[in-house]
Coordinates of C-alpha atoms in Angstrom, one line a residue:
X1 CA 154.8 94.3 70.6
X2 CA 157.3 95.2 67.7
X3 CA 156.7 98.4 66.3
X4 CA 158.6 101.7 64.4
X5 CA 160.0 102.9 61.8
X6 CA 162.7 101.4 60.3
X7 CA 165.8 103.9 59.2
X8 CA 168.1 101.3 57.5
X9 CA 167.8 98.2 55.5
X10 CA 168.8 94.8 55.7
X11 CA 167.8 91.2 57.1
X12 CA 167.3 91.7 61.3
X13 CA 167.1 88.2 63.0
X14 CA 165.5 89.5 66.7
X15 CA 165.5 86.7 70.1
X16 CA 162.8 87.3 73.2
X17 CA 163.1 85.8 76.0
X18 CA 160.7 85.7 78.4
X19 CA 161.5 87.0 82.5
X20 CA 159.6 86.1 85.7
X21 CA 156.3 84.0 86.4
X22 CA 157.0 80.1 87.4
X23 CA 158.2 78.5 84.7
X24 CA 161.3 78.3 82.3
X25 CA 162.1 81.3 80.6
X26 CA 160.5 81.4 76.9
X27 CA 162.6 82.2 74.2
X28 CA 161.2 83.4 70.8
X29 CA 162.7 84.4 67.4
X30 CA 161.6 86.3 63.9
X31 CA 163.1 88.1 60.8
X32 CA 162.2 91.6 59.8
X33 CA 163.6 92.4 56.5
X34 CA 163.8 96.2 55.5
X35 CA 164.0 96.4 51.4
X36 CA 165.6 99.6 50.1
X37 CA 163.6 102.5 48.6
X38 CA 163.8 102.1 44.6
X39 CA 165.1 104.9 42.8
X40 CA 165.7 106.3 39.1
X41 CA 168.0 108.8 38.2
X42 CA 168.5 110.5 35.0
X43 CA 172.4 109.8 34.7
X44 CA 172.7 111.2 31.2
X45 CA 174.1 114.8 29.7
X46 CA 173.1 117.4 29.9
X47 CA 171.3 116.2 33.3
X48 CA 168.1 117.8 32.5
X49 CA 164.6 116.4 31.8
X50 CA 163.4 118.3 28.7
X51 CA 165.5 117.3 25.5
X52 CA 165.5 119.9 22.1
X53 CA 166.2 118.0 19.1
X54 CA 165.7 118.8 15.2
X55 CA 164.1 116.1 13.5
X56 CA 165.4 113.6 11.6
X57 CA 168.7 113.8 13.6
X58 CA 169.9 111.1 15.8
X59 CA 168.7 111.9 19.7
X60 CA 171.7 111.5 22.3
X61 CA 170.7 108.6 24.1
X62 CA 168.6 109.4 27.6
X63 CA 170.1 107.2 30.4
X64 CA 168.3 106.8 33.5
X65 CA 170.0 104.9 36.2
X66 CA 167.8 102.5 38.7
X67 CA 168.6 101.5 42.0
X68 CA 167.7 100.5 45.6
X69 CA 165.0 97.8 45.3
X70 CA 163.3 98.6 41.6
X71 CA 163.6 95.4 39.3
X72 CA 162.5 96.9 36.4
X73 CA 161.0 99.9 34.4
X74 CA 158.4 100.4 31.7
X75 CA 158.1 103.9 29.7
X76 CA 154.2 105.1 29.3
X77 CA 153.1 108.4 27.4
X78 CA 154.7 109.4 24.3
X79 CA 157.8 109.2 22.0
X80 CA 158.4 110.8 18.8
X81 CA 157.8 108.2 15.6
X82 CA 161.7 106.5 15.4
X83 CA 162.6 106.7 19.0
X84 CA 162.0 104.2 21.7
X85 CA 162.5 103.1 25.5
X86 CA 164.6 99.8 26.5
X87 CA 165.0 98.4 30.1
X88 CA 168.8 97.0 30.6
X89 CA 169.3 95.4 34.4
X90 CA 169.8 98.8 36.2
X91 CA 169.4 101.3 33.0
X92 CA 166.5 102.6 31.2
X93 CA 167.9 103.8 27.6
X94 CA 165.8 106.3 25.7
X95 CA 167.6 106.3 21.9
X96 CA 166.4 106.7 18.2
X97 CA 165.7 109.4 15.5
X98 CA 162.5 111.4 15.8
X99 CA 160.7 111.3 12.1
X100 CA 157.9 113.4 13.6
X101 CA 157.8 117.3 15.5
X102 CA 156.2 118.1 18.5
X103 CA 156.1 118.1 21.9
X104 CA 156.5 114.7 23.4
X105 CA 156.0 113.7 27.1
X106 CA 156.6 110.5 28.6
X107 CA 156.9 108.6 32.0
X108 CA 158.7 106.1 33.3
X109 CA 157.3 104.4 36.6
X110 CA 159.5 101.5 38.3
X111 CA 158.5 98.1 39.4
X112 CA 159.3 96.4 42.4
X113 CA 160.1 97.1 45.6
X114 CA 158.7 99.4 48.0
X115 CA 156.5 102.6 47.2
X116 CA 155.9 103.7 43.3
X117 CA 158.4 106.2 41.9
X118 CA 158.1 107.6 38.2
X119 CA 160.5 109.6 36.1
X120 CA 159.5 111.5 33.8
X121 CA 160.6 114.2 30.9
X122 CA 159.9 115.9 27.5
X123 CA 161.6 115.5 24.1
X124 CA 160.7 118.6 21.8
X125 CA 161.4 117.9 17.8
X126 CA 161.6 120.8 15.9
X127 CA 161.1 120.2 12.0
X128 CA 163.7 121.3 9.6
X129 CA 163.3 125.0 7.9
X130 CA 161.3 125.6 5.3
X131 CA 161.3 128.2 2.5
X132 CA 158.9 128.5 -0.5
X133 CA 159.6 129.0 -4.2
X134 CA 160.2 133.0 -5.4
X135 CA 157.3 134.7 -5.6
X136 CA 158.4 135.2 -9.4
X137 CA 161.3 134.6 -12.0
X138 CA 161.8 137.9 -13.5
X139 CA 163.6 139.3 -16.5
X140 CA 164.2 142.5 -17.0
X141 CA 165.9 145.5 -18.3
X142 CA 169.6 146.7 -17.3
X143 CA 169.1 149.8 -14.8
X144 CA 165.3 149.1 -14.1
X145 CA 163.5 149.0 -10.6
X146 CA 163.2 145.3 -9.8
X147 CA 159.5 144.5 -8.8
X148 CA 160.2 142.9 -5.4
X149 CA 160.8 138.9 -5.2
X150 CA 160.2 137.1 -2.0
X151 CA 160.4 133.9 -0.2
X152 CA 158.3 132.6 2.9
X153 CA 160.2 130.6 5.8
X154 CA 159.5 128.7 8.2
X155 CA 161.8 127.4 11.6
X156 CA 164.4 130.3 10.6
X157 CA 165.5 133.4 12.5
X158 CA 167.4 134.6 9.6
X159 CA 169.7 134.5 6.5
X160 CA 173.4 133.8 6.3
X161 CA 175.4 137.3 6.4
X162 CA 179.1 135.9 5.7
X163 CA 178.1 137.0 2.0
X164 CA 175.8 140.2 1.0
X165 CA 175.8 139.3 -3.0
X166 CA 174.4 135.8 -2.8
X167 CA 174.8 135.1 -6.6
X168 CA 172.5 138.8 -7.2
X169 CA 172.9 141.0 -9.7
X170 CA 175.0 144.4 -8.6
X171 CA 172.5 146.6 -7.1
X172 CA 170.6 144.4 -6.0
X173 CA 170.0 142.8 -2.3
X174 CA 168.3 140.8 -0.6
X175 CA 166.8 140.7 3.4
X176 CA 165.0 138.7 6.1
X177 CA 162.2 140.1 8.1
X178 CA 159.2 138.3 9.8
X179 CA 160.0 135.1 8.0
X180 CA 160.1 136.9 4.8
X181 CA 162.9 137.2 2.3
X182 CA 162.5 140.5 -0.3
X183 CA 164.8 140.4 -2.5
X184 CA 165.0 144.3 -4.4
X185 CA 167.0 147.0 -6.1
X186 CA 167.7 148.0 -9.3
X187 CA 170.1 146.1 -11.2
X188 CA 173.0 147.5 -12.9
X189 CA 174.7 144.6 -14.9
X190 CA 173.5 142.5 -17.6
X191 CA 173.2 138.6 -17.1
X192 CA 171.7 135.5 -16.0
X193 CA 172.0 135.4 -12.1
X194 CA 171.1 132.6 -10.2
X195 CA 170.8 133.0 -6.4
X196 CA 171.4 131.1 -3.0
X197 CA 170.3 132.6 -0.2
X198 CA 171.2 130.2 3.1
X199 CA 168.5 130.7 5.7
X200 CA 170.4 130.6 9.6
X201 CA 168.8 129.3 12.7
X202 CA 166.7 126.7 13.2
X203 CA 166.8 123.1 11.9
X204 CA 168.9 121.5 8.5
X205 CA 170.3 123.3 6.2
X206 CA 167.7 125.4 3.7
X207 CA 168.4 127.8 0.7
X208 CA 166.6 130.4 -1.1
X209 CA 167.0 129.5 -4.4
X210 CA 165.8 131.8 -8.2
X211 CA 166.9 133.5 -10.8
X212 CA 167.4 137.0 -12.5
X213 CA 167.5 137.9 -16.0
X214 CA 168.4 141.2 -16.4
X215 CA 168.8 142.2 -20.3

């Protein structure tokens, strides 16, 4: 009897040979051969399995390295629209640019060799800001209380500060709160003023855009 557990691979050609009794010793032979255990690695930066991207921008390829005794590797769950999974001998490439948001979690289970062994990981898309039209286009009289204008956003955590004016009229400013942008004051210039409001955070790049007539 041939038994254990075997701690090390390779190809072990074994001999018996018989002792005692009457005869001529007998001598037997046999093979064991010990595969390695297959493994996958994720060999790609940053070295961690849940990926943030903002859609419509080009993923940084997801490497996973395969060794031991895995031949090959297939990719099961889900990808974001644009981005798929290729095998290469030894590397499972994860590449593409996501066209659709969410939370997307996928596997990716080896074949061959001995045992089953899966990687697996989560790619989250985040769609680009959003901001809605002013709430209204208003002209009005020099040194009169602007009825407030706002804008709805989306994805944002606020707006650009390098610039408090924005294209407004003087006496008039604008500021973010709960994805709102109110826009008030009392203007004290004449003109036409058209307005840019950059929204920060988030995905792409987004402005608040109206105008102001003050008379």
């Amino acid at each position: 009897t041939i038994s254990g557990t075997p701690t090390n691979t390779g190809t072990f050609n074994y001999t018996l040979t018989t002792t005692g009794g009457c005869l001529p010793d007998v001598v037997l032979g046999g093979s064991i051969t010990v595969n390695e255990i297959p493994s996958i690695v994720l060999s790609s930066a940053p070295t961690t399995t849940t990926q943030n991207i903002c859609m419509n921008t080009a993923l940084t390829p997801i490497t996973y390295t395969i060794g031991g005794s895995g031949t090959g590797a297939t990719l099961t769950g889900t990808l974001p629209t644009g981005v798929t999974g290729n095998f290469a001998p030894g590397v499972f490439t994860i590449s593409g640019t996501p066209s659709a948001s969410g939370t997307f979690n996928y596997s990716i289970p080896l074949t061959g060799g001995c045992g089953t062994f899966t990687a697996t990981g989560t790619i989250t898309v985040t769609p680009d800001n959003t901001v809605t039209p002013a709430s209204s286009t208003p002209t009005l009289c020099i040194n009169t209380v602007l009825t407030a204008i706002t804008h709805t956003t989306t994805g944002a955590i606020g707006i650009a500060t390098t610039t408090t004016n924005y294209g407004l009229p003087t006496g008039v400013t604008a500021s973010w709160l709960a994805d709102t942008i109110t826009i008030s004051g009392t203007p004290s210039a004449p003109g036409t003023f058209a307005y840019t409001i950059p929204l920060t955070g988030g995905c792409g790049s987004v402005n608040a855009i109206g105008t102001i007539t003050v008379n």
